[in-house]
Coordinates of C-alpha atoms in Angstrom, one line a residue:
M27 CA -0.1 0.0 0.0
S28 CA 1.4 3.4 -0.9
F29 CA 0.5 7.0 -0.5
I30 CA 1.9 10.6 -0.8
F31 CA 1.0 13.6 1.3
G32 CA 2.7 16.9 2.0
Q33 CA 2.9 20.6 1.7
V34 CA 4.9 23.2 -0.3
S35 CA 5.0 26.8 0.8
F36 CA 5.2 29.7 -1.7
G37 CA 4.7 32.6 0.7
D38 CA 5.7 33.7 4.2
A39 CA 3.9 31.0 5.9
P40 CA 6.0 27.8 6.2
A41 CA 4.7 24.3 5.8
D42 CA 2.9 23.1 8.8
R43 CA 5.5 20.6 10.2
D44 CA 3.4 19.8 13.3
R45 CA 0.4 18.6 11.3
F46 CA 2.7 17.0 8.9
D47 CA 4.7 15.0 11.6
A48 CA 1.5 14.0 13.3
L49 CA 0.1 12.6 10.1
L50 CA 3.3 10.9 9.2
L51 CA 3.3 9.2 12.6
A52 CA -0.3 8.1 12.2
N53 CA 0.3 6.5 8.8
H54 CA 3.7 5.0 9.5
G55 CA 2.2 1.8 10.8
R56 CA 0.4 1.0 7.5
C57 CA 3.5 1.2 5.2
T58 CA 6.8 -0.5 4.8
T59 CA 8.9 2.7 4.0
A60 CA 8.4 6.3 4.8
H61 CA 10.7 9.0 3.3
V62 CA 10.6 12.7 4.2
I63 CA 11.7 14.8 1.3
D64 CA 13.2 18.2 2.0
P65 CA 11.9 18.6 5.6
T66 CA 12.7 22.3 5.6
S67 CA 10.4 25.1 6.7
R68 CA 9.4 25.6 3.1
T69 CA 8.6 22.0 2.0
C70 CA 7.7 18.7 3.6
V71 CA 6.5 15.7 1.6
A72 CA 6.1 12.1 2.8
V73 CA 6.2 9.1 0.5
A74 CA 5.3 5.6 1.4
S75 CA 5.8 3.3 -1.5
A76 CA 8.3 1.1 -3.3
T77 CA 9.2 4.0 -5.6
G78 CA 10.9 5.8 -2.7
D79 CA 12.0 9.5 -3.1
G80 CA 13.5 10.7 -6.3
R81 CA 16.1 13.4 -7.0
E82 CA 17.8 14.9 -10.0
G83 CA 19.8 17.9 -8.8
P84 CA 17.5 20.2 -7.1
I85 CA 14.4 18.5 -8.5
V86 CA 12.5 16.1 -6.2
A87 CA 9.8 13.8 -7.3
A88 CA 7.4 11.7 -5.2
L89 CA 5.4 8.9 -7.0
D90 CA 2.4 6.7 -6.0
G91 CA 2.2 3.9 -8.5
E92 CA 4.6 2.4 -11.0
L93 CA 6.2 3.1 -14.5
H94 CA 6.1 0.7 -17.3
E95 CA 8.6 0.1 -20.2
R96 CA 11.3 1.1 -17.8
Q97 CA 14.1 -0.4 -19.8
A98 CA 13.5 2.0 -22.7
L99 CA 13.2 4.9 -20.3
T100 CA 16.5 4.2 -18.5
Q101 CA 18.3 3.9 -21.7
I102 CA 17.0 7.2 -23.0
L103 CA 17.8 8.9 -19.7
Q104 CA 21.2 7.1 -19.5
V105 CA 20.7 5.9 -15.9
R106 CA 21.0 2.6 -14.2
S107 CA 18.4 -0.1 -14.9
D108 CA 17.6 -0.4 -11.2
T109 CA 16.9 3.4 -10.8
P110 CA 13.7 3.9 -8.7
D111 CA 10.6 5.1 -10.5
A112 CA 10.5 8.3 -8.6
T113 CA 14.1 9.1 -9.6
L114 CA 13.2 8.4 -13.2
V115 CA 10.4 11.0 -13.0
A116 CA 12.7 13.6 -11.6
A117 CA 15.3 12.8 -14.3
A118 CA 12.6 13.0 -17.0
W119 CA 11.4 16.3 -15.7
A120 CA 15.0 17.7 -15.6
R121 CA 15.4 16.6 -19.3
W122 CA 12.0 17.3 -20.9
G123 CA 10.0 19.4 -18.5
H124 CA 6.3 19.5 -19.5
D125 CA 7.1 17.3 -22.6
M126 CA 8.1 14.3 -20.4
W127 CA 4.5 12.8 -20.4
A128 CA 4.9 11.3 -23.9
N129 CA 7.8 9.2 -22.5
L130 CA 6.1 8.0 -19.3
L131 CA 3.9 4.9 -19.3
G132 CA 2.2 3.4 -16.2
D133 CA -0.3 3.8 -13.5
F134 CA 0.7 6.7 -11.2
A135 CA 0.0 10.1 -9.5
G136 CA 2.7 12.2 -8.1
L137 CA 4.4 15.5 -7.2
I138 CA 7.5 17.2 -8.7
H139 CA 9.1 20.0 -6.7
D140 CA 11.5 22.3 -8.6
P141 CA 12.6 24.9 -5.9
E142 CA 15.1 26.5 -8.3
H143 CA 12.1 27.7 -10.5
G144 CA 9.7 28.1 -7.5
R145 CA 7.3 25.6 -9.0
A146 CA 5.5 22.4 -7.9
T147 CA 3.7 20.1 -10.4
L148 CA 1.0 17.6 -9.6
F149 CA 0.2 15.0 -12.2
R150 CA -2.0 12.0 -12.7
D151 CA -1.9 9.3 -15.4
H152 CA -4.1 9.4 -18.5
I153 CA -7.0 7.4 -16.9
G154 CA -6.7 8.1 -13.2
T155 CA -5.6 4.8 -11.7
R156 CA -4.2 6.5 -8.6
P157 CA -6.0 9.5 -7.0
L158 CA -4.5 12.8 -6.2
Y159 CA -6.1 15.7 -4.3
W160 CA -4.9 19.2 -3.7
H161 CA -5.8 22.4 -1.8
W162 CA -4.3 25.9 -2.5
S163 CA -4.5 28.4 0.4
G164 CA -3.1 31.3 -1.6
A165 CA 0.4 30.7 -0.3
R166 CA 0.6 27.0 0.6
L167 CA -0.1 23.9 -1.5
S168 CA -1.4 20.8 0.3
V169 CA -1.5 17.5 -1.6
A170 CA -2.3 13.9 -0.8
T171 CA -3.3 10.7 -2.7
H172 CA -6.1 10.1 0.0
L173 CA -8.6 12.7 1.0
P174 CA -8.4 12.0 4.8
D175 CA -4.7 12.7 4.6
L176 CA -5.2 16.0 2.8
L177 CA -7.9 17.1 5.2
A178 CA -5.6 16.3 8.2
L179 CA -3.1 18.7 6.8
L180 CA -5.5 21.6 6.7
P181 CA -5.9 23.9 9.7
D182 CA -9.7 24.1 9.2
R183 CA -12.3 21.6 8.0
P184 CA -13.5 22.7 4.5
T185 CA -17.1 23.4 4.2
P186 CA -19.5 21.6 1.7
K187 CA -19.6 22.9 -1.8
D188 CA -23.3 23.5 -2.9
A189 CA -22.6 23.3 -6.6
A190 CA -20.8 20.0 -6.3
I191 CA -23.7 18.6 -4.2
A192 CA -26.1 19.7 -6.9
A193 CA -24.0 18.0 -9.6
F194 CA -23.9 14.8 -7.5
L195 CA -27.6 14.7 -7.0
R196 CA -28.4 15.3 -10.7
R197 CA -25.8 12.8 -12.0
P198 CA -23.7 11.0 -9.5
S199 CA -21.5 9.4 -12.1
A200 CA -20.2 12.5 -13.8
L201 CA -18.5 14.9 -11.4
T202 CA -16.3 17.9 -12.1
P203 CA -12.7 18.0 -10.9
Y204 CA -14.1 19.5 -7.6
T205 CA -14.8 17.3 -4.7
L206 CA -17.8 17.9 -2.5
L207 CA -15.7 20.1 -0.2
T208 CA -14.9 23.8 -0.9
G209 CA -11.4 24.4 -2.1
V210 CA -10.5 20.7 -2.3
Q211 CA -9.9 19.5 -5.9
S212 CA -8.8 16.4 -7.7
V213 CA -6.2 16.4 -10.4
R214 CA -8.0 15.3 -13.5
P215 CA -6.8 12.2 -15.3
G216 CA -4.4 13.1 -18.1
H217 CA -3.8 16.6 -16.6
A218 CA -1.1 18.2 -14.5
I219 CA -1.5 21.1 -12.1
I220 CA 1.4 23.6 -12.1
V221 CA 1.6 25.7 -8.9
E222 CA 3.8 28.9 -8.8
P223 CA 3.7 31.8 -6.3
S224 CA 1.1 33.4 -8.6
G225 CA -1.2 30.4 -8.1
P226 CA -2.1 27.1 -9.8
R227 CA -2.8 26.5 -13.5
Q228 CA -4.0 23.3 -15.3
V229 CA -2.2 21.6 -18.2
R230 CA -3.7 18.9 -20.2
W231 CA -1.0 16.4 -21.3
W232 CA -3.1 13.6 -22.7
A233 CA -6.1 13.8 -25.1
P234 CA -7.8 10.8 -26.5
E235 CA -8.3 12.6 -29.8
N236 CA -4.6 13.1 -30.3
V237 CA -3.6 9.5 -31.1
P238 CA -1.7 8.1 -34.1
E239 CA -3.5 6.1 -36.7
V240 CA -3.1 2.3 -36.6
R241 CA -3.1 0.7 -40.0
F242 CA -2.4 -2.9 -41.1
K243 CA -3.1 -4.7 -44.4
A244 CA -5.0 -7.6 -42.9
L245 CA -7.7 -7.9 -40.2
E246 CA -5.7 -10.7 -38.5
E247 CA -2.7 -8.3 -38.1
Y248 CA -4.8 -6.0 -35.8
G249 CA -5.8 -8.9 -33.7
A250 CA -2.1 -10.2 -33.3
A251 CA -0.8 -6.7 -32.4
F252 CA -3.6 -6.2 -29.9
R253 CA -3.0 -9.6 -28.4
D254 CA 0.7 -8.7 -27.8
L255 CA -0.2 -5.4 -26.2
T256 CA -2.7 -7.1 -23.9
D257 CA 0.0 -9.6 -22.7
R258 CA 2.4 -6.7 -22.1
A259 CA -0.2 -4.7 -20.1
I260 CA -0.9 -7.7 -17.8
A261 CA 2.7 -8.6 -17.4
D262 CA 3.6 -5.0 -16.3
R263 CA 1.0 -5.1 -13.6
L264 CA 2.2 -8.5 -12.2
R265 CA 5.7 -7.1 -11.6
G266 CA 6.6 -6.0 -8.1
T267 CA 3.6 -7.6 -6.6
G268 CA 3.2 -10.0 -3.7
S269 CA 0.0 -11.9 -3.1
I270 CA -2.4 -11.4 -6.0
G271 CA -6.1 -11.9 -6.4
A272 CA -8.4 -10.9 -9.3
H273 CA -12.0 -10.0 -10.1
L274 CA -13.7 -12.6 -12.2
S275 CA -17.2 -12.3 -13.6
G276 CA -18.5 -14.1 -16.6
G277 CA -17.5 -11.4 -19.1
L278 CA -14.5 -10.8 -21.5
D279 CA -12.8 -8.2 -19.4
S280 CA -12.4 -9.7 -16.0
T281 CA -12.2 -13.2 -17.3
G282 CA -9.4 -12.2 -19.7
V283 CA -7.4 -10.4 -17.0
A284 CA -7.8 -13.2 -14.4
L285 CA -7.0 -16.2 -16.7
L286 CA -4.2 -14.5 -18.7
S287 CA -2.7 -13.4 -15.3
A288 CA -2.9 -16.9 -14.0
Q289 CA -1.2 -18.3 -17.0
Q290 CA 1.7 -15.7 -16.9
L291 CA 2.2 -16.3 -13.2
A292 CA 2.3 -20.0 -13.7
Q293 CA 5.3 -19.5 -16.0
T294 CA 7.3 -18.2 -13.1
G295 CA 6.0 -20.7 -10.5
R296 CA 3.4 -18.3 -9.0
R297 CA -0.4 -18.3 -8.8
L298 CA -3.4 -16.2 -8.2
V299 CA -4.5 -16.6 -4.6
A300 CA -8.2 -16.5 -5.5
T301 CA -10.7 -14.8 -7.8
Y302 CA -13.7 -12.8 -6.6
S303 CA -17.1 -11.8 -8.0
W304 CA -20.0 -9.7 -6.8
S305 CA -22.6 -12.3 -7.6
P306 CA -24.0 -14.6 -4.9
E307 CA -23.0 -18.2 -4.5
L308 CA -25.2 -20.8 -6.1
S309 CA -27.6 -21.9 -3.4
S310 CA -31.3 -22.6 -2.6
E311 CA -31.7 -18.9 -2.0
A312 CA -29.9 -18.0 -5.2
P313 CA -30.4 -20.9 -7.6
D314 CA -29.1 -21.3 -11.1
M315 CA -31.1 -18.9 -13.3
G316 CA -30.4 -20.6 -16.6
A317 CA -28.3 -20.0 -19.7
R318 CA -27.9 -16.3 -19.0
D319 CA -26.5 -16.9 -15.5
E320 CA -22.8 -16.1 -15.3
R321 CA -22.0 -18.1 -12.3
P322 CA -21.7 -21.7 -13.9
R323 CA -19.3 -20.2 -16.5
I324 CA -17.2 -18.5 -13.7
L325 CA -16.9 -21.9 -11.9
E326 CA -16.1 -23.7 -15.2
N327 CA -13.3 -21.2 -16.0
C328 CA -11.9 -21.5 -12.5
A329 CA -11.9 -25.2 -12.5
A330 CA -10.2 -25.3 -15.8
A331 CA -7.5 -22.9 -14.6
G332 CA -7.2 -24.5 -11.1
L333 CA -8.4 -21.3 -9.4
S334 CA -10.5 -20.9 -6.2
H335 CA -13.3 -18.5 -6.3
R336 CA -15.2 -16.3 -3.8
F337 CA -18.8 -15.0 -4.2
G338 CA -20.4 -11.9 -2.8
T339 CA -22.8 -11.5 0.1
L340 CA -24.4 -8.1 -0.2
N341 CA -27.6 -7.7 1.9
G342 CA -29.9 -4.9 3.1
D343 CA -28.0 -4.3 6.4
A344 CA -24.8 -3.8 4.6
M345 CA -26.3 -1.4 2.1
R346 CA -28.0 0.6 4.9
R347 CA -24.6 1.0 6.6
F348 CA -23.0 2.1 3.3
L349 CA -25.4 5.1 3.1
T350 CA -23.7 6.5 6.3
R351 CA -20.2 6.3 4.9
P352 CA -18.5 9.7 4.4
L353 CA -18.5 10.0 0.7
E354 CA -16.9 13.5 1.0
R355 CA -13.8 11.7 2.4
E356 CA -13.9 8.5 0.4
G357 CA -15.2 9.4 -3.1
V358 CA -18.6 9.2 -4.6
A359 CA -18.6 5.8 -6.4
D360 CA -21.4 3.6 -5.1
L361 CA -20.5 0.0 -6.1
L362 CA -20.5 -1.2 -2.6
E363 CA -20.1 -4.8 -3.6
E364 CA -16.4 -4.1 -3.9
L365 CA -16.3 -3.8 -0.1
D366 CA -17.3 -7.5 0.0
V367 CA -14.4 -8.3 -2.3
L368 CA -12.0 -6.3 -0.1
E369 CA -13.0 -8.2 3.1
L370 CA -12.6 -11.6 1.2
A371 CA -9.3 -10.6 -0.2
K372 CA -8.0 -9.4 3.2
A373 CA -8.9 -12.7 4.7
D374 CA -6.9 -14.4 1.8
D375 CA -3.8 -12.1 2.6
V376 CA -4.1 -10.5 -0.9
D377 CA -2.1 -7.3 -1.4
T378 CA -2.8 -6.7 -5.1
L379 CA -6.1 -7.0 -6.7
L380 CA -6.4 -7.1 -10.5
S381 CA -9.5 -5.8 -12.1
G382 CA -10.9 -5.6 -15.7
W383 CA -12.7 -2.3 -14.9
G384 CA -12.3 0.2 -17.6
G385 CA -12.2 -2.4 -20.4
D386 CA -15.6 -1.4 -21.9
E387 CA -14.0 2.0 -22.9
G388 CA -11.2 0.6 -25.0
F389 CA -10.2 -3.1 -24.7
S390 CA -13.6 -4.6 -25.3
A391 CA -15.3 -1.4 -26.7
H392 CA -18.8 -2.3 -28.0
A393 CA -18.7 0.6 -30.4
E394 CA -22.5 0.7 -30.6
S395 CA -22.4 3.4 -33.2
I396 CA -20.7 1.3 -35.9
P397 CA -24.2 0.7 -37.7
A398 CA -25.0 4.4 -37.6
W399 CA -21.5 5.2 -38.9
M400 CA -22.0 2.6 -41.8
L401 CA -25.4 4.2 -42.7
A402 CA -23.8 7.7 -42.6
Q403 CA -21.1 6.4 -45.0
G404 CA -23.6 5.0 -47.4
R405 CA -22.4 1.4 -46.8
L406 CA -26.0 -0.1 -46.8
R407 CA -24.9 -3.5 -48.1
G408 CA -22.4 -3.8 -45.2
L409 CA -25.0 -2.6 -42.7
F410 CA -27.5 -5.3 -43.7
R411 CA -24.7 -7.9 -43.6
L412 CA -24.2 -6.9 -40.0
G413 CA -27.9 -7.5 -39.4
R414 CA -27.9 -10.9 -41.1
R415 CA -24.7 -11.9 -39.2
Q416 CA -26.6 -11.4 -35.9
F417 CA -30.1 -12.5 -36.7
G418 CA -30.0 -14.8 -39.7
L419 CA -31.7 -14.7 -43.1
R420 CA -35.1 -15.5 -42.0
K421 CA -35.6 -12.8 -39.3
A422 CA -36.2 -9.8 -41.5
H423 CA -38.2 -8.0 -38.8
R424 CA -35.4 -8.3 -36.3
I425 CA -32.9 -7.0 -39.0
A426 CA -35.3 -4.0 -39.6
G427 CA -35.4 -3.4 -35.8
F428 CA -31.6 -3.5 -35.6
V429 CA -31.3 -1.0 -38.5
W430 CA -33.8 1.4 -36.9
S431 CA -32.5 1.3 -33.3
S432 CA -28.7 1.0 -34.1
A433 CA -28.3 2.9 -37.3
I434 CA -31.2 5.4 -37.8
V435 CA -32.1 6.6 -34.3
P436 CA -28.5 7.7 -33.4
L437 CA -28.5 10.0 -36.5
L438 CA -31.8 11.7 -35.7
P439 CA -31.9 15.4 -34.7
D440 CA -31.9 16.0 -31.0
P441 CA -35.7 16.4 -30.5
L442 CA -36.4 13.2 -32.4
F443 CA -33.5 11.4 -30.7
D444 CA -34.8 12.4 -27.3
Y445 CA -38.2 10.9 -28.2
F446 CA -37.1 7.7 -29.8
G447 CA -33.7 7.2 -28.2
S448 CA -32.9 5.2 -25.0
T449 CA -31.4 8.0 -23.0
S450 CA -33.2 8.8 -19.8
D451 CA -32.6 11.1 -16.8
L452 CA -32.5 8.4 -14.1
Y453 CA -31.9 10.8 -11.2
Q454 CA -34.0 13.7 -12.4
D455 CA -34.2 16.7 -10.0
R456 CA -36.7 15.2 -7.7
Y457 CA -34.8 15.8 -4.5
I458 CA -32.8 18.8 -5.3
S459 CA -33.7 21.7 -3.0
D460 CA -34.9 25.1 -4.3
H461 CA -31.8 26.5 -2.9
L462 CA -29.5 24.2 -5.1
A463 CA -31.8 24.6 -8.1
R464 CA -31.2 28.3 -8.1
L465 CA -27.5 27.7 -8.6
S466 CA -26.4 28.4 -12.2
P467 CA -25.5 26.5 -14.3
L468 CA -26.5 23.1 -13.0
P469 CA -24.7 20.2 -14.7
E470 CA -25.9 19.1 -18.1
R471 CA -28.2 16.2 -18.4
P472 CA -27.2 12.8 -19.8
G473 CA -28.5 13.5 -23.3
S474 CA -25.6 16.0 -23.9
A475 CA -23.3 13.1 -24.4
R476 CA -25.5 11.3 -26.9
S477 CA -24.1 9.2 -29.8
R478 CA -23.4 11.1 -33.0
G479 CA -22.8 8.2 -35.3
D480 CA -19.1 8.4 -35.0
P481 CA -17.6 5.4 -33.1
M482 CA -14.3 7.0 -32.3
H483 CA -15.9 10.2 -31.1
D484 CA -18.2 8.1 -28.9
L485 CA -15.3 6.2 -27.4
R486 CA -13.5 9.4 -26.7
I487 CA -16.6 10.7 -24.9
K488 CA -16.8 7.5 -22.7
I489 CA -13.1 7.8 -21.9
E490 CA -12.8 11.5 -21.1
Q491 CA -16.1 13.4 -20.6
Q492 CA -17.9 11.0 -18.2
R493 CA -14.7 10.6 -16.0
H494 CA -16.5 7.8 -14.1
I495 CA -13.4 5.5 -14.6
G496 CA -11.1 7.6 -12.6
E497 CA -13.8 8.4 -10.0
R498 CA -14.3 4.7 -9.3
M499 CA -10.6 4.1 -9.1
A500 CA -10.2 6.9 -6.6
T501 CA -13.0 5.6 -4.4
W502 CA -11.7 2.1 -4.5
A503 CA -8.2 3.3 -3.6
S504 CA -9.8 5.0 -0.5
W505 CA -11.7 1.9 0.4
S506 CA -8.7 -0.5 -0.1
A507 CA -6.3 1.7 1.9
P508 CA -7.2 0.3 5.4
Y509 CA -6.9 -3.3 4.0
R510 CA -3.4 -2.4 2.5
I511 CA -4.6 -3.7 -0.9
T512 CA -3.8 -2.0 -4.2
H513 CA -6.0 -2.3 -7.3
R514 CA -4.4 -2.6 -10.7
Y515 CA -6.2 -2.2 -14.0
P516 CA -4.4 -3.8 -17.0
L517 CA -7.2 -2.9 -19.5
T518 CA -6.8 0.8 -19.0
D519 CA -3.2 0.6 -20.1
R520 CA -2.4 3.7 -22.3
R521 CA -1.0 1.5 -25.0
L522 CA -4.2 -0.4 -25.3
I523 CA -6.5 2.6 -25.4
T524 CA -4.3 4.5 -27.8
F525 CA -4.3 1.5 -30.2
V526 CA -8.0 1.1 -30.1
L527 CA -8.7 4.9 -30.7
G528 CA -6.3 4.8 -33.7
L529 CA -8.1 1.9 -35.5
P530 CA -10.3 2.3 -38.6
P531 CA -13.8 2.2 -37.2
D532 CA -15.0 -1.0 -39.0
V533 CA -12.1 -3.0 -37.4
L534 CA -14.0 -2.8 -34.1
W535 CA -16.6 -5.0 -35.6
G536 CA -14.1 -6.8 -37.8
D537 CA -16.0 -10.1 -38.0
G538 CA -19.5 -8.5 -38.0
Q539 CA -19.9 -8.7 -34.2
P540 CA -19.1 -6.1 -31.5
R541 CA -15.9 -6.4 -29.4
Y542 CA -13.8 -7.9 -32.1
M543 CA -10.5 -6.7 -30.7
A544 CA -11.0 -8.2 -27.2
R545 CA -12.2 -11.5 -28.7
A546 CA -9.1 -11.6 -31.0
A547 CA -6.8 -11.0 -28.0
L548 CA -8.4 -13.9 -26.1
R549 CA -9.0 -16.3 -28.9
G550 CA -8.0 -19.8 -28.1
R551 CA -6.9 -19.0 -24.6
L552 CA -10.2 -19.6 -22.7
R553 CA -11.5 -22.9 -21.9
S554 CA -15.1 -22.2 -21.3
Q555 CA -17.8 -20.0 -22.9
L556 CA -18.4 -16.6 -21.5
S557 CA -21.7 -15.2 -20.3
K558 CA -21.6 -11.6 -19.1
F559 CA -25.1 -11.7 -17.7
D560 CA -25.5 -11.5 -14.0
P561 CA -29.3 -11.8 -13.2
A562 CA -28.5 -13.4 -9.8
N563 CA -26.4 -10.4 -8.8
E564 CA -29.1 -8.0 -10.2
R565 CA -31.6 -9.9 -8.1
K566 CA -29.4 -9.9 -5.1
R567 CA -28.9 -6.1 -5.4
L568 CA -32.6 -5.5 -5.9
N569 CA -33.4 -7.5 -2.8
A570 CA -30.8 -5.6 -0.8
A571 CA -32.3 -2.3 -2.1
R572 CA -35.8 -3.3 -1.1
A573 CA -34.5 -4.5 2.4
T574 CA -32.7 -1.2 2.8
W575 CA -35.9 0.8 1.7
R576 CA -37.9 -1.1 4.3
L577 CA -35.3 -0.2 7.0
L578 CA -35.4 3.5 5.9
A579 CA -39.3 3.4 5.9
A580 CA -39.2 2.1 9.5
E581 CA -36.8 4.9 10.5
A582 CA -39.0 7.5 8.9
A583 CA -42.1 6.1 10.6
A584 CA -40.2 6.4 13.9
G585 CA -39.5 10.1 13.4
G586 CA -36.2 9.9 11.5
F587 CA -35.2 12.1 8.7
D588 CA -37.3 15.0 10.1
G589 CA -36.4 18.6 9.8
T590 CA -35.2 20.6 6.8
C591 CA -32.0 20.6 4.7
D592 CA -30.7 23.2 2.4
W593 CA -29.7 20.6 -0.2
I594 CA -32.7 18.2 -0.3
K595 CA -36.5 18.5 -0.6
M596 CA -37.0 16.6 2.6
D597 CA -40.8 16.5 2.4
V598 CA -40.5 14.6 -1.0
L599 CA -37.8 12.3 0.2
R600 CA -39.7 11.4 3.4
A601 CA -42.9 10.7 1.4
D602 CA -40.9 8.3 -0.9
L603 CA -39.1 6.6 2.0
A604 CA -42.4 6.1 3.9
R605 CA -44.1 4.6 0.8
G606 CA -41.6 1.7 0.6
P607 CA -41.1 -0.7 -2.2
S608 CA -44.1 -1.6 -4.4
G609 CA -43.1 -5.1 -5.5
N610 CA -42.8 -4.1 -9.1
D611 CA -39.1 -4.7 -10.0
S612 CA -38.6 -2.0 -12.5
K613 CA -40.4 0.7 -10.6
D614 CA -38.7 -0.2 -7.3
L615 CA -35.2 -0.2 -8.9
M616 CA -35.7 3.2 -10.6
A617 CA -37.1 4.8 -7.4
F618 CA -34.4 3.4 -5.3
I619 CA -31.7 4.6 -7.7
R620 CA -32.9 8.1 -7.0
I621 CA -33.3 7.6 -3.3
F622 CA -29.7 6.2 -2.9
P623 CA -27.6 9.3 -3.6
A624 CA -30.2 11.6 -1.8
M625 CA -29.8 9.5 1.4
R626 CA -25.9 9.7 1.1
I627 CA -26.2 13.5 0.9
W628 CA -28.7 13.5 3.9
H629 CA -26.1 11.7 6.0
M630 CA -23.4 14.1 4.8
A631 CA -25.7 17.0 5.9
E632 CA -26.0 15.2 9.3
R633 CA -22.3 15.1 9.6
F634 CA -21.8 18.7 8.8
G635 CA -24.6 19.9 11.1
A636 CA -26.5 21.2 7.9
L637 CA -29.9 19.9 9.1
E638 CA -32.4 22.0 10.9
R639 CA -34.3 19.9 13.4
P640 CA -37.9 20.5 14.6
A641 CA -37.9 22.2 18.1
K642 CA -39.4 19.1 19.8
R643 CA -36.6 16.9 18.3
R644 CA -34.0 19.4 19.4
A645 CA -35.3 19.3 23.0
A646 CA -35.3 15.5 23.0
E647 CA -31.8 15.4 21.9

């Protein structure tokens, strides 16, 4: 487990050594090494990681994560092959400055301090595998890879930021670089923050639209090249690890990561300790749900590879407790099933957890807009071939439905697309208070990121504009820190994403079916069929949601959730809680999807004293 935290002073006020030393002492027990870099009155930065501290003349670098393709980098920089990663970063900055990013591959976040030029630079990799937060006081920069560490460095607790709360309630999966706390920001993936005495400024160093074209003569050559990149991405994330576990569902992404990792480890006499999924174990309470159930495929793949597997155990009590967790300190991702996985992995003494998360945006991109792109290109014969490939010659009505929904609807003007399209505002503005609603501008609704019939544009939107990939990674890093477990994500490797974004669009459906590149990379290497359908997990989550809703309804009936809140329409929320689940699966799920973030914000308001209780309740308390 690794982390960075520290302060750099640019004014008369020195770094706060007392707070720094107290935090270093508190965190020392959870790390194997702790280095203090430049512990002067101006700068103090602590690093706890295998990368150590790095120096190149007056330049000092701290790195949380790891660099890849180190051999090429050490040769270019003319340094020893065993040079620590952080020292490589310092040397790269001394040589290239802001142009160094093109030469750095890996999963990382870090800090560079150049005292000679009075400058500090914070940076985060292209996708955000490691979090990095910062606060600028006007003369002092505070930075940390984990929010609790950053908050511990500040003399006062930051107040909630109304605009960020409004953004979260409207669309929880698409936040701005701001956290829920005033003045506390996150370095955006693919960006750097350069801080000088005049203040901070943001630099974008990676853009998914600026990638080189990838062109081969034959379709098979694309698959072979992508297969090689996939192997290298996985191998890089197995280096320097101890006890390794992996996510494993029935889909391409996690199955590919888990089984290819197991194969590579076996070549060096190592093994995966176990694999983990969110779905419940097959039992009388959660029986086999037929051909679409992923769990038999999971067990078949594990048996073939000699792997042990652990299933999830989410229930209503766990979901209710989750609602009280401090999202302003942990991050806003809500996939609480991962907490199950962390508990199981801790019991197995795992310290590195591999995940296929992020694969949909590159490695196994569905490229749903390929049919619309073909229609826009006038490739009608090819479009109908795609339909026949999926539905056969005798199902003309299904081919027609495919052409309508996949090719014609994405090209419709916005008003018609809104009418016929599948986009919906899941969260609506149902619970946003009048106070928040008056803030301008509120975040855009989901329809603003609609498909435009350009597959590569749509992939770039998924990778960059939604930013949910890095947000989940940041939250999981916070959750995993107490367990001393590090997540690693092979399928978000920059080489893989750059390759996919540089392809001719039709290669993404090279054999007439989506996800051609991922299937080409895994062809002949899996021993069982895949089935990325998890109805048992969906049923488990729905049951947990209903159980949680009933608990909330009982609390409301007992007088809970009373009073007013500046952020939430409490009368609407209380009425929805009291109503409880209806028994209709679809209606219950959609209603609870909206209740869930509102309840997380209600508990945040409770922590910050932002609730106004009725007089009788205050007297009782």
